[in-house]
Amino acid sequence: MEQRRRIGAYGVCRDGERVLLVRGSAAADFPGVWQLPGGGLDHAEHPEAAVVREFAEETGLAVEAAGLRDAVADVTRFPDLGVALHTDRIIFDVTPTGGTLRDEVDQTTDLAAWFTPAEAAGLSLLPFTAELLGLPVTPLPARTARAPFEPAPTDRRQRFAAYGLVTDPAGRVLLTMIADGYPGAGKWHLPGGGTDHGEQPAAGLLRELVEEAGQLGRVVDLLAVDNLHNPAALGPEGRPLDWHGVRVIYRVRVDAPTEAMVTELAGGSTARAAWFAPEQISELRLTDVAVLATGRRGR
């Protein structure tokens, strides 16, 4: 079965105890099933911009992102198409700033409505929505066909990755150096990288932490989401590639640190790994995502 991926942004909008949900139309993957408002990112679109756009399209409400709530992943299989579609879902808390609630017309949702948790428990919900609302996850109806969709063009790529601001009990920060032959070679970077098909973001980060530095960590919380667009990146085939990267950054704790050591599983993109005291970080050459997470500019 062919493996494909997409990235979506969704919002939790509350009115007291009630939460706003939208229902899948006949054109949706699962007609009649309810979920949080949101949908797939356009190429080069920041997830925050995507959730604002999707709310306006699906509900008529203008919203602003008030915080980053979660990042989860799931896989939907379409046997008739021979496709397994992995969706990385970035979920924000959002606050309404204007507009009037209305239903979407002739698109992938057809109703928008407020529900208390007790009322939502009686609906057919997408699993990620049920889990986020603290409700039981029930199997979805079989979905054997849908409107055709195409893989991304070969000269355009969208990638989801998970990185960590990794610290130990002494307050040291773990960083990894990018190997020669890779973008940013010689710079110190956050541990992490692209997640595998079917892998949850936090699990992918902890796997990368073992591969790149030989450390066992635990995820503490979700810090930020970062968006990177390079319309003329050098692709693996040696030709220009319109590259869009979406990166979630977690806070990770290593309770029993050891000497940082790159394992053979790292795949060659990591040259070194090391622990640094916070005051040492300003003397290092850092990637942009490492600057964002550590709050230090480096040199």
PDB file of C-alpha atoms in Angstrom:
ATOM      1  CA  MET A   1       0.000   0.000   0.000  1.00  0.00           C
ATOM      2  CA  GLU A   2       1.393   3.400  -0.993  1.00  0.00           C
ATOM      3  CA  GLN A   3       2.278   5.642   1.943  1.00  0.00           C
ATOM      4  CA  ARG A   4       1.377   9.330   1.716  1.00  0.00           C
ATOM      5  CA  ARG A   5       1.463  12.147   4.250  1.00  0.00           C
ATOM      6  CA  ARG A   6      -0.202  15.465   4.952  1.00  0.00           C
ATOM      7  CA  ILE A   7      -0.053  18.071   7.717  1.00  0.00           C
ATOM      8  CA  GLY A   8      -3.139  19.716   9.210  1.00  0.00           C
ATOM      9  CA  ALA A   9      -3.911  22.439  11.746  1.00  0.00           C
ATOM     10  CA  TYR A  10      -6.976  22.368  14.018  1.00  0.00           C
ATOM     11  CA  GLY A  11      -8.421  24.532  16.771  1.00  0.00           C
ATOM     12  CA  VAL A  12     -10.156  24.092  20.104  1.00  0.00           C
ATOM     13  CA  CYS A  13     -12.646  26.949  20.427  1.00  0.00           C
ATOM     14  CA  ARG A  14     -14.673  27.070  23.655  1.00  0.00           C
ATOM     15  CA  ASP A  15     -17.724  28.925  24.874  1.00  0.00           C
ATOM     16  CA  GLY A  16     -17.853  28.060  28.565  1.00  0.00           C
ATOM     17  CA  GLU A  17     -18.174  24.262  28.673  1.00  0.00           C
ATOM     18  CA  ARG A  18     -19.115  24.027  25.008  1.00  0.00           C
ATOM     19  CA  VAL A  19     -16.658  23.306  22.199  1.00  0.00           C
ATOM     20  CA  LEU A  20     -17.152  24.101  18.525  1.00  0.00           C
ATOM     21  CA  LEU A  21     -17.217  21.129  16.131  1.00  0.00           C
ATOM     22  CA  VAL A  22     -17.857  20.693  12.401  1.00  0.00           C
ATOM     23  CA  ARG A  23     -19.481  17.759  10.606  1.00  0.00           C
ATOM     24  CA  GLY A  24     -17.990  16.026   7.576  1.00  0.00           C
ATOM     25  CA  SER A  25     -20.015  16.475   4.380  1.00  0.00           C
ATOM     26  CA  ALA A  26     -20.537  13.921   1.621  1.00  0.00           C
ATOM     27  CA  ALA A  27     -17.205  15.055   0.160  1.00  0.00           C
ATOM     28  CA  ALA A  28     -15.258  14.339   3.368  1.00  0.00           C
ATOM     29  CA  ASP A  29     -13.203  11.263   4.187  1.00  0.00           C
ATOM     30  CA  PHE A  30     -15.872  10.296   6.740  1.00  0.00           C
ATOM     31  CA  PRO A  31     -19.285  11.851   5.983  1.00  0.00           C
ATOM     32  CA  GLY A  32     -21.415  12.593   9.032  1.00  0.00           C
ATOM     33  CA  VAL A  33     -18.478  12.365  11.439  1.00  0.00           C
ATOM     34  CA  TRP A  34     -17.653  15.375  13.625  1.00  0.00           C
ATOM     35  CA  GLN A  35     -14.243  16.884  14.335  1.00  0.00           C
ATOM     36  CA  LEU A  36     -12.482  20.057  15.451  1.00  0.00           C
ATOM     37  CA  PRO A  37     -12.500  22.786  12.785  1.00  0.00           C
ATOM     38  CA  GLY A  38      -9.350  22.700  10.699  1.00  0.00           C
ATOM     39  CA  GLY A  39      -7.680  20.986   7.781  1.00  0.00           C
ATOM     40  CA  GLY A  40      -4.603  20.567   5.633  1.00  0.00           C
ATOM     41  CA  LEU A  41      -1.876  23.193   5.319  1.00  0.00           C
ATOM     42  CA  ASP A  42      -1.325  24.833   1.975  1.00  0.00           C
ATOM     43  CA  HIS A  43       2.244  24.623   0.730  1.00  0.00           C
ATOM     44  CA  ALA A  44       4.484  27.106   2.614  1.00  0.00           C
ATOM     45  CA  GLU A  45       1.619  28.038   4.981  1.00  0.00           C
ATOM     46  CA  HIS A  46       2.350  28.436   8.694  1.00  0.00           C
ATOM     47  CA  PRO A  47       0.141  26.201  10.872  1.00  0.00           C
ATOM     48  CA  GLU A  48      -1.180  29.234  12.796  1.00  0.00           C
ATOM     49  CA  ALA A  49      -2.236  30.870   9.525  1.00  0.00           C
ATOM     50  CA  ALA A  50      -3.833  27.605   8.418  1.00  0.00           C
ATOM     51  CA  VAL A  51      -6.027  27.243  11.502  1.00  0.00           C
ATOM     52  CA  VAL A  52      -7.203  30.868  11.144  1.00  0.00           C
ATOM     53  CA  ARG A  53      -8.034  30.302   7.466  1.00  0.00           C
ATOM     54  CA  GLU A  54      -9.814  26.998   8.102  1.00  0.00           C
ATOM     55  CA  PHE A  55     -11.978  28.484  10.873  1.00  0.00           C
ATOM     56  CA  ALA A  56     -13.077  31.294   8.582  1.00  0.00           C
ATOM     57  CA  GLU A  57     -13.912  28.834   5.788  1.00  0.00           C
ATOM     58  CA  GLU A  58     -15.685  26.208   7.905  1.00  0.00           C
ATOM     59  CA  THR A  59     -17.408  28.307  10.579  1.00  0.00           C
ATOM     60  CA  GLY A  60     -17.460  31.961   9.486  1.00  0.00           C
ATOM     61  CA  LEU A  61     -15.574  32.938  12.661  1.00  0.00           C
ATOM     62  CA  ALA A  62     -12.410  35.009  12.810  1.00  0.00           C
ATOM     63  CA  VAL A  63     -10.051  33.531  15.406  1.00  0.00           C
ATOM     64  CA  GLU A  64      -6.530  33.939  16.698  1.00  0.00           C
ATOM     65  CA  ALA A  65      -4.266  31.210  18.041  1.00  0.00           C
ATOM     66  CA  ALA A  66      -4.075  31.490  21.829  1.00  0.00           C
ATOM     67  CA  GLY A  67      -1.671  28.617  22.465  1.00  0.00           C
ATOM     68  CA  LEU A  68      -0.304  25.342  21.197  1.00  0.00           C
ATOM     69  CA  ARG A  69      -2.195  22.396  22.680  1.00  0.00           C
ATOM     70  CA  ASP A  70      -0.948  19.167  21.091  1.00  0.00           C
ATOM     71  CA  ALA A  71       0.557  17.417  18.077  1.00  0.00           C
ATOM     72  CA  VAL A  72      -0.730  13.968  17.151  1.00  0.00           C
ATOM     73  CA  ALA A  73      -0.720  11.656  14.146  1.00  0.00           C
ATOM     74  CA  ASP A  74      -3.029   9.023  12.668  1.00  0.00           C
ATOM     75  CA  VAL A  75      -3.263   6.862   9.562  1.00  0.00           C
ATOM     76  CA  THR A  76      -6.343   6.462   7.342  1.00  0.00           C
ATOM     77  CA  ARG A  77      -6.333   3.578   4.864  1.00  0.00           C
ATOM     78  CA  PHE A  78      -8.112   3.739   1.511  1.00  0.00           C
ATOM     79  CA  PRO A  79      -8.057   0.135   0.209  1.00  0.00           C
ATOM     80  CA  ASP A  80      -9.710   0.959  -3.114  1.00  0.00           C
ATOM     81  CA  LEU A  81      -6.971   3.498  -3.849  1.00  0.00           C
ATOM     82  CA  GLY A  82      -4.143   1.452  -2.363  1.00  0.00           C
ATOM     83  CA  VAL A  83      -3.159   4.406  -0.158  1.00  0.00           C
ATOM     84  CA  ALA A  84      -2.355   4.732   3.559  1.00  0.00           C
ATOM     85  CA  LEU A  85      -2.590   8.425   4.439  1.00  0.00           C
ATOM     86  CA  HIS A  86      -0.644   9.600   7.502  1.00  0.00           C
ATOM     87  CA  THR A  87      -1.869  12.939   8.907  1.00  0.00           C
ATOM     88  CA  ASP A  88       0.157  14.999  11.381  1.00  0.00           C
ATOM     89  CA  ARG A  89      -2.319  17.186  13.272  1.00  0.00           C
ATOM     90  CA  ILE A  90      -1.181  20.352  15.063  1.00  0.00           C
ATOM     91  CA  ILE A  91      -3.830  21.500  17.521  1.00  0.00           C
ATOM     92  CA  PHE A  92      -4.169  25.044  18.852  1.00  0.00           C
ATOM     93  CA  ASP A  93      -6.372  26.706  21.421  1.00  0.00           C
ATOM     94  CA  VAL A  94      -8.108  29.540  19.571  1.00  0.00           C
ATOM     95  CA  THR A  95     -10.071  32.621  20.627  1.00  0.00           C
ATOM     96  CA  PRO A  96     -12.860  34.158  18.500  1.00  0.00           C
ATOM     97  CA  THR A  97     -12.269  37.774  17.484  1.00  0.00           C
ATOM     98  CA  GLY A  98     -15.251  38.362  15.169  1.00  0.00           C
ATOM     99  CA  GLY A  99     -17.553  36.929  12.549  1.00  0.00           C
ATOM    100  CA  THR A 100     -20.866  35.069  12.809  1.00  0.00           C
ATOM    101  CA  LEU A 101     -21.190  31.308  13.120  1.00  0.00           C
ATOM    102  CA  ARG A 102     -22.465  29.691   9.923  1.00  0.00           C
ATOM    103  CA  ASP A 103     -22.210  26.395   8.047  1.00  0.00           C
ATOM    104  CA  GLU A 104     -19.799  25.765   5.176  1.00  0.00           C
ATOM    105  CA  VAL A 105     -21.379  25.261   1.744  1.00  0.00           C
ATOM    106  CA  ASP A 106     -20.299  22.700  -0.889  1.00  0.00           C
ATOM    107  CA  GLN A 107     -17.022  21.805   0.809  1.00  0.00           C
ATOM    108  CA  THR A 108     -15.792  19.042   3.143  1.00  0.00           C
ATOM    109  CA  THR A 109     -17.940  20.167   6.113  1.00  0.00           C
ATOM    110  CA  ASP A 110     -21.659  20.966   6.142  1.00  0.00           C
ATOM    111  CA  LEU A 111     -22.537  21.862   9.761  1.00  0.00           C
ATOM    112  CA  ALA A 112     -20.873  23.833  12.564  1.00  0.00           C
ATOM    113  CA  ALA A 113     -22.285  23.696  16.102  1.00  0.00           C
ATOM    114  CA  TRP A 114     -21.459  24.027  19.793  1.00  0.00           C
ATOM    115  CA  PHE A 115     -21.550  20.960  22.057  1.00  0.00           C
ATOM    116  CA  THR A 116     -20.988  20.255  25.725  1.00  0.00           C
ATOM    117  CA  PRO A 117     -18.807  17.219  26.463  1.00  0.00           C
ATOM    118  CA  ALA A 118     -21.923  15.215  27.347  1.00  0.00           C
ATOM    119  CA  GLU A 119     -23.540  16.145  24.035  1.00  0.00           C
ATOM    120  CA  ALA A 120     -20.356  15.420  22.064  1.00  0.00           C
ATOM    121  CA  ALA A 121     -20.232  11.949  23.622  1.00  0.00           C
ATOM    122  CA  GLY A 122     -23.363  11.092  21.623  1.00  0.00           C
ATOM    123  CA  LEU A 123     -21.771  12.038  18.272  1.00  0.00           C
ATOM    124  CA  SER A 124     -19.692  10.059  15.834  1.00  0.00           C
ATOM    125  CA  LEU A 125     -16.264  11.681  16.292  1.00  0.00           C
ATOM    126  CA  LEU A 126     -12.937  11.424  14.525  1.00  0.00           C
ATOM    127  CA  PRO A 127     -10.555   9.632  16.914  1.00  0.00           C
ATOM    128  CA  PHE A 128      -8.208  12.600  17.424  1.00  0.00           C
ATOM    129  CA  THR A 129     -11.181  14.792  18.374  1.00  0.00           C
ATOM    130  CA  ALA A 130     -12.639  12.250  20.797  1.00  0.00           C
ATOM    131  CA  GLU A 131      -9.276  11.728  22.470  1.00  0.00           C
ATOM    132  CA  LEU A 132      -8.655  15.463  22.826  1.00  0.00           C
ATOM    133  CA  LEU A 133     -12.091  15.935  24.426  1.00  0.00           C
ATOM    134  CA  GLY A 134     -11.414  13.075  26.858  1.00  0.00           C
ATOM    135  CA  LEU A 135     -14.128  10.894  25.312  1.00  0.00           C
ATOM    136  CA  PRO A 136     -13.981   7.186  24.363  1.00  0.00           C
ATOM    137  CA  VAL A 137     -12.535   6.510  20.913  1.00  0.00           C
ATOM    138  CA  THR A 138     -14.850   4.330  18.821  1.00  0.00           C
ATOM    139  CA  PRO A 139     -14.082   2.675  15.457  1.00  0.00           C
ATOM    140  CA  LEU A 140     -14.992   4.696  12.384  1.00  0.00           C
ATOM    141  CA  PRO A 141     -17.135   3.288   9.588  1.00  0.00           C
ATOM    142  CA  ALA A 142     -15.244   1.646   6.735  1.00  0.00           C
ATOM    143  CA  ARG A 143     -14.123   4.124   4.103  1.00  0.00           C
ATOM    144  CA  THR A 144     -13.283   2.363   0.857  1.00  0.00           C
ATOM    145  CA  ALA A 145     -13.361   5.242  -1.623  1.00  0.00           C
ATOM    146  CA  ARG A 146     -13.139   9.012  -1.808  1.00  0.00           C
ATOM    147  CA  ALA A 147     -12.594  11.756  -4.343  1.00  0.00           C
ATOM    148  CA  PRO A 148      -9.201  11.139  -5.998  1.00  0.00           C
ATOM    149  CA  PHE A 149      -6.237  12.979  -4.567  1.00  0.00           C
ATOM    150  CA  GLU A 150      -2.759  13.152  -5.972  1.00  0.00           C
ATOM    151  CA  PRO A 151       0.666  12.876  -4.342  1.00  0.00           C
ATOM    152  CA  ALA A 152       2.723  16.046  -4.024  1.00  0.00           C
ATOM    153  CA  PRO A 153       4.625  17.135  -7.158  1.00  0.00           C
ATOM    154  CA  THR A 154       8.154  15.754  -7.333  1.00  0.00           C
ATOM    155  CA  ASP A 155       9.634  19.270  -7.227  1.00  0.00           C
ATOM    156  CA  ARG A 156       7.696  20.225  -4.082  1.00  0.00           C
ATOM    157  CA  ARG A 157       8.078  18.611  -0.686  1.00  0.00           C
ATOM    158  CA  GLN A 158       6.387  19.036   2.696  1.00  0.00           C
ATOM    159  CA  ARG A 159       8.072  17.495   5.747  1.00  0.00           C
ATOM    160  CA  PHE A 160       6.970  17.147   9.359  1.00  0.00           C
ATOM    161  CA  ALA A 161       9.592  16.816  12.084  1.00  0.00           C
ATOM    162  CA  ALA A 162       9.817  16.787  15.884  1.00  0.00           C
ATOM    163  CA  TYR A 163      12.705  18.300  17.857  1.00  0.00           C
ATOM    164  CA  GLY A 164      13.525  18.676  21.520  1.00  0.00           C
ATOM    165  CA  LEU A 165      14.951  21.247  23.907  1.00  0.00           C
ATOM    166  CA  VAL A 166      16.636  18.505  25.931  1.00  0.00           C
ATOM    167  CA  THR A 167      18.006  19.209  29.419  1.00  0.00           C
ATOM    168  CA  ASP A 168      19.374  17.199  32.338  1.00  0.00           C
ATOM    169  CA  PRO A 169      19.037  17.715  36.127  1.00  0.00           C
ATOM    170  CA  ALA A 170      22.121  19.978  36.117  1.00  0.00           C
ATOM    171  CA  GLY A 171      20.497  22.312  33.587  1.00  0.00           C
ATOM    172  CA  ARG A 172      22.777  21.325  30.719  1.00  0.00           C
ATOM    173  CA  VAL A 173      21.376  21.385  27.175  1.00  0.00           C
ATOM    174  CA  LEU A 174      21.924  18.577  24.674  1.00  0.00           C
ATOM    175  CA  LEU A 175      22.778  19.610  21.107  1.00  0.00           C
ATOM    176  CA  THR A 176      23.785  17.705  17.968  1.00  0.00           C
ATOM    177  CA  MET A 177      26.129  18.823  15.193  1.00  0.00           C
ATOM    178  CA  ILE A 178      24.979  18.503  11.577  1.00  0.00           C
ATOM    179  CA  ALA A 179      27.346  16.375   9.498  1.00  0.00           C
ATOM    180  CA  ASP A 180      29.116  17.436   6.313  1.00  0.00           C
ATOM    181  CA  GLY A 181      27.037  17.143   3.172  1.00  0.00           C
ATOM    182  CA  TYR A 182      23.784  18.167   4.867  1.00  0.00           C
ATOM    183  CA  PRO A 183      22.153  21.625   5.008  1.00  0.00           C
ATOM    184  CA  GLY A 184      23.602  23.553   7.949  1.00  0.00           C
ATOM    185  CA  ALA A 185      26.713  21.362   8.161  1.00  0.00           C
ATOM    186  CA  GLY A 186      28.879  22.242  11.162  1.00  0.00           C
ATOM    187  CA  LYS A 187      26.099  23.961  13.089  1.00  0.00           C
ATOM    188  CA  TRP A 188      24.724  22.772  16.414  1.00  0.00           C
ATOM    189  CA  HIS A 189      21.125  21.670  16.189  1.00  0.00           C
ATOM    190  CA  LEU A 190      18.336  20.346  18.390  1.00  0.00           C
ATOM    191  CA  PRO A 191      18.065  16.565  18.677  1.00  0.00           C
ATOM    192  CA  GLY A 192      15.238  15.220  16.541  1.00  0.00           C
ATOM    193  CA  GLY A 193      14.158  14.918  12.951  1.00  0.00           C
ATOM    194  CA  GLY A 194      11.511  13.675  10.589  1.00  0.00           C
ATOM    195  CA  THR A 195       8.970  11.213  11.953  1.00  0.00           C
ATOM    196  CA  ASP A 196       8.243   7.875  10.314  1.00  0.00           C
ATOM    197  CA  HIS A 197       4.958   6.964   8.633  1.00  0.00           C
ATOM    198  CA  GLY A 198       2.494   5.987  11.376  1.00  0.00           C
ATOM    199  CA  GLU A 199       4.691   7.392  14.173  1.00  0.00           C
ATOM    200  CA  GLN A 200       3.468   9.841  16.805  1.00  0.00           C
ATOM    201  CA  PRO A 201       5.532  13.078  16.992  1.00  0.00           C
ATOM    202  CA  ALA A 202       6.663  12.640  20.595  1.00  0.00           C
ATOM    203  CA  ALA A 203       7.605   8.996  19.989  1.00  0.00           C
ATOM    204  CA  GLY A 204       9.591   9.973  16.903  1.00  0.00           C
ATOM    205  CA  LEU A 205      11.544  12.547  18.889  1.00  0.00           C
ATOM    206  CA  LEU A 206      12.428  10.063  21.645  1.00  0.00           C
ATOM    207  CA  ARG A 207      13.572   7.565  18.994  1.00  0.00           C
ATOM    208  CA  GLU A 208      15.792  10.243  17.409  1.00  0.00           C
ATOM    209  CA  LEU A 209      17.191  11.112  20.840  1.00  0.00           C
ATOM    210  CA  VAL A 210      18.447   7.547  21.240  1.00  0.00           C
ATOM    211  CA  GLU A 211      19.815   7.394  17.690  1.00  0.00           C
ATOM    212  CA  GLU A 212      21.559  10.776  17.697  1.00  0.00           C
ATOM    213  CA  ALA A 213      22.840  10.970  21.282  1.00  0.00           C
ATOM    214  CA  GLY A 214      22.273   7.641  23.054  1.00  0.00           C
ATOM    215  CA  GLN A 215      19.965   9.242  25.640  1.00  0.00           C
ATOM    216  CA  LEU A 216      16.669   8.091  27.163  1.00  0.00           C
ATOM    217  CA  GLY A 217      14.323  11.038  27.689  1.00  0.00           C
ATOM    218  CA  ARG A 218      10.769  11.875  28.638  1.00  0.00           C
ATOM    219  CA  VAL A 219       8.622  14.533  27.010  1.00  0.00           C
ATOM    220  CA  VAL A 220       7.568  17.253  29.459  1.00  0.00           C
ATOM    221  CA  ASP A 221       5.508  19.575  27.264  1.00  0.00           C
ATOM    222  CA  LEU A 222       5.078  21.048  23.792  1.00  0.00           C
ATOM    223  CA  LEU A 223       6.884  24.371  23.386  1.00  0.00           C
ATOM    224  CA  ALA A 224       6.365  25.706  19.873  1.00  0.00           C
ATOM    225  CA  VAL A 225       5.742  25.033  16.214  1.00  0.00           C
ATOM    226  CA  ASP A 226       8.169  26.362  13.621  1.00  0.00           C
ATOM    227  CA  ASN A 227       7.608  26.861   9.890  1.00  0.00           C
ATOM    228  CA  LEU A 228      10.385  26.828   7.295  1.00  0.00           C
ATOM    229  CA  HIS A 229       9.927  27.496   3.575  1.00  0.00           C
ATOM    230  CA  ASN A 230      12.812  27.351   1.109  1.00  0.00           C
ATOM    231  CA  PRO A 231      11.568  27.567  -2.493  1.00  0.00           C
ATOM    232  CA  ALA A 232      15.004  26.722  -3.901  1.00  0.00           C
ATOM    233  CA  ALA A 233      16.416  24.098  -1.558  1.00  0.00           C
ATOM    234  CA  LEU A 234      18.866  21.550  -2.959  1.00  0.00           C
ATOM    235  CA  GLY A 235      16.979  18.261  -3.102  1.00  0.00           C
ATOM    236  CA  PRO A 236      18.454  14.756  -2.709  1.00  0.00           C
ATOM    237  CA  GLU A 237      18.660  14.397  -6.502  1.00  0.00           C
ATOM    238  CA  GLY A 238      20.872  17.489  -6.709  1.00  0.00           C
ATOM    239  CA  ARG A 239      18.231  19.744  -8.280  1.00  0.00           C
ATOM    240  CA  PRO A 240      16.183  22.615  -6.777  1.00  0.00           C
ATOM    241  CA  LEU A 241      13.256  21.595  -4.588  1.00  0.00           C
ATOM    242  CA  ASP A 242      10.435  23.776  -3.193  1.00  0.00           C
ATOM    243  CA  TRP A 243      10.802  22.721   0.431  1.00  0.00           C
ATOM    244  CA  HIS A 244       8.281  23.302   3.239  1.00  0.00           C
ATOM    245  CA  GLY A 245       9.207  22.075   6.694  1.00  0.00           C
ATOM    246  CA  VAL A 246       6.939  22.098   9.761  1.00  0.00           C
ATOM    247  CA  ARG A 247       8.694  21.416  13.054  1.00  0.00           C
ATOM    248  CA  VAL A 248       7.211  20.944  16.512  1.00  0.00           C
ATOM    249  CA  ILE A 249       9.519  21.536  19.471  1.00  0.00           C
ATOM    250  CA  TYR A 250       9.101  19.697  22.772  1.00  0.00           C
ATOM    251  CA  ARG A 251      10.704  20.204  26.157  1.00  0.00           C
ATOM    252  CA  VAL A 252      12.437  16.930  27.061  1.00  0.00           C
ATOM    253  CA  ARG A 253      14.109  15.836  30.282  1.00  0.00           C
ATOM    254  CA  VAL A 254      16.903  13.256  30.522  1.00  0.00           C
ATOM    255  CA  ASP A 255      16.865  12.183  34.183  1.00  0.00           C
ATOM    256  CA  ALA A 256      19.953   9.944  34.020  1.00  0.00           C
ATOM    257  CA  PRO A 257      22.291  11.519  31.421  1.00  0.00           C
ATOM    258  CA  THR A 258      25.249   9.661  29.990  1.00  0.00           C
ATOM    259  CA  GLU A 259      28.046  10.733  27.676  1.00  0.00           C
ATOM    260  CA  ALA A 260      26.366  11.842  24.450  1.00  0.00           C
ATOM    261  CA  MET A 261      27.218   9.471  21.626  1.00  0.00           C
ATOM    262  CA  VAL A 262      25.907   9.196  18.063  1.00  0.00           C
ATOM    263  CA  THR A 263      24.758   5.672  17.195  1.00  0.00           C
ATOM    264  CA  GLU A 264      24.883   3.979  13.811  1.00  0.00           C
ATOM    265  CA  LEU A 265      21.104   4.391  13.534  1.00  0.00           C
ATOM    266  CA  ALA A 266      21.418   8.167  13.112  1.00  0.00           C
ATOM    267  CA  GLY A 267      21.873   7.706   9.368  1.00  0.00           C
ATOM    268  CA  GLY A 268      24.930   9.891   8.889  1.00  0.00           C
ATOM    269  CA  SER A 269      23.293  13.318   9.251  1.00  0.00           C
ATOM    270  CA  THR A 270      24.601  13.801  12.818  1.00  0.00           C
ATOM    271  CA  ALA A 271      28.355  14.232  13.312  1.00  0.00           C
ATOM    272  CA  ARG A 272      28.491  14.779  17.074  1.00  0.00           C
ATOM    273  CA  ALA A 273      26.359  15.159  20.166  1.00  0.00           C
ATOM    274  CA  ALA A 274      27.312  16.942  23.384  1.00  0.00           C
ATOM    275  CA  TRP A 275      25.983  18.470  26.585  1.00  0.00           C
ATOM    276  CA  PHE A 276      26.501  22.216  27.116  1.00  0.00           C
ATOM    277  CA  ALA A 277      26.041  24.559  30.063  1.00  0.00           C
ATOM    278  CA  PRO A 278      23.616  27.360  29.127  1.00  0.00           C
ATOM    279  CA  GLU A 279      26.378  29.998  29.108  1.00  0.00           C
ATOM    280  CA  GLN A 280      28.363  27.942  26.562  1.00  0.00           C
ATOM    281  CA  ILE A 281      25.583  27.944  23.987  1.00  0.00           C
ATOM    282  CA  SER A 282      26.120  31.596  23.017  1.00  0.00           C
ATOM    283  CA  GLU A 283      29.592  30.656  21.741  1.00  0.00           C
ATOM    284  CA  LEU A 284      28.297  28.027  19.317  1.00  0.00           C
ATOM    285  CA  ARG A 285      27.155  28.217  15.706  1.00  0.00           C
ATOM    286  CA  LEU A 286      23.467  27.361  15.973  1.00  0.00           C
ATOM    287  CA  THR A 287      20.688  26.489  13.555  1.00  0.00           C
ATOM    288  CA  ASP A 288      17.633  28.731  13.502  1.00  0.00           C
ATOM    289  CA  VAL A 289      15.490  26.202  15.355  1.00  0.00           C
ATOM    290  CA  ALA A 290      18.152  25.859  18.072  1.00  0.00           C
ATOM    291  CA  VAL A 291      18.175  29.653  18.462  1.00  0.00           C
ATOM    292  CA  LEU A 292      14.378  29.636  18.752  1.00  0.00           C
ATOM    293  CA  ALA A 293      14.304  26.912  21.404  1.00  0.00           C
ATOM    294  CA  THR A 294      17.256  28.021  23.553  1.00  0.00           C
ATOM    295  CA  GLY A 295      16.634  31.763  23.332  1.00  0.00           C
ATOM    296  CA  ARG A 296      20.345  32.284  22.613  1.00  0.00           C
ATOM    297  CA  ARG A 297      21.628  33.718  19.358  1.00  0.00           C
ATOM    298  CA  GLY A 298      24.898  31.844  19.176  1.00  0.00           C
ATOM    299  CA  ARG A 299      27.591  33.267  16.933  1.00  0.00           C
TER     300      ARG A 299
END
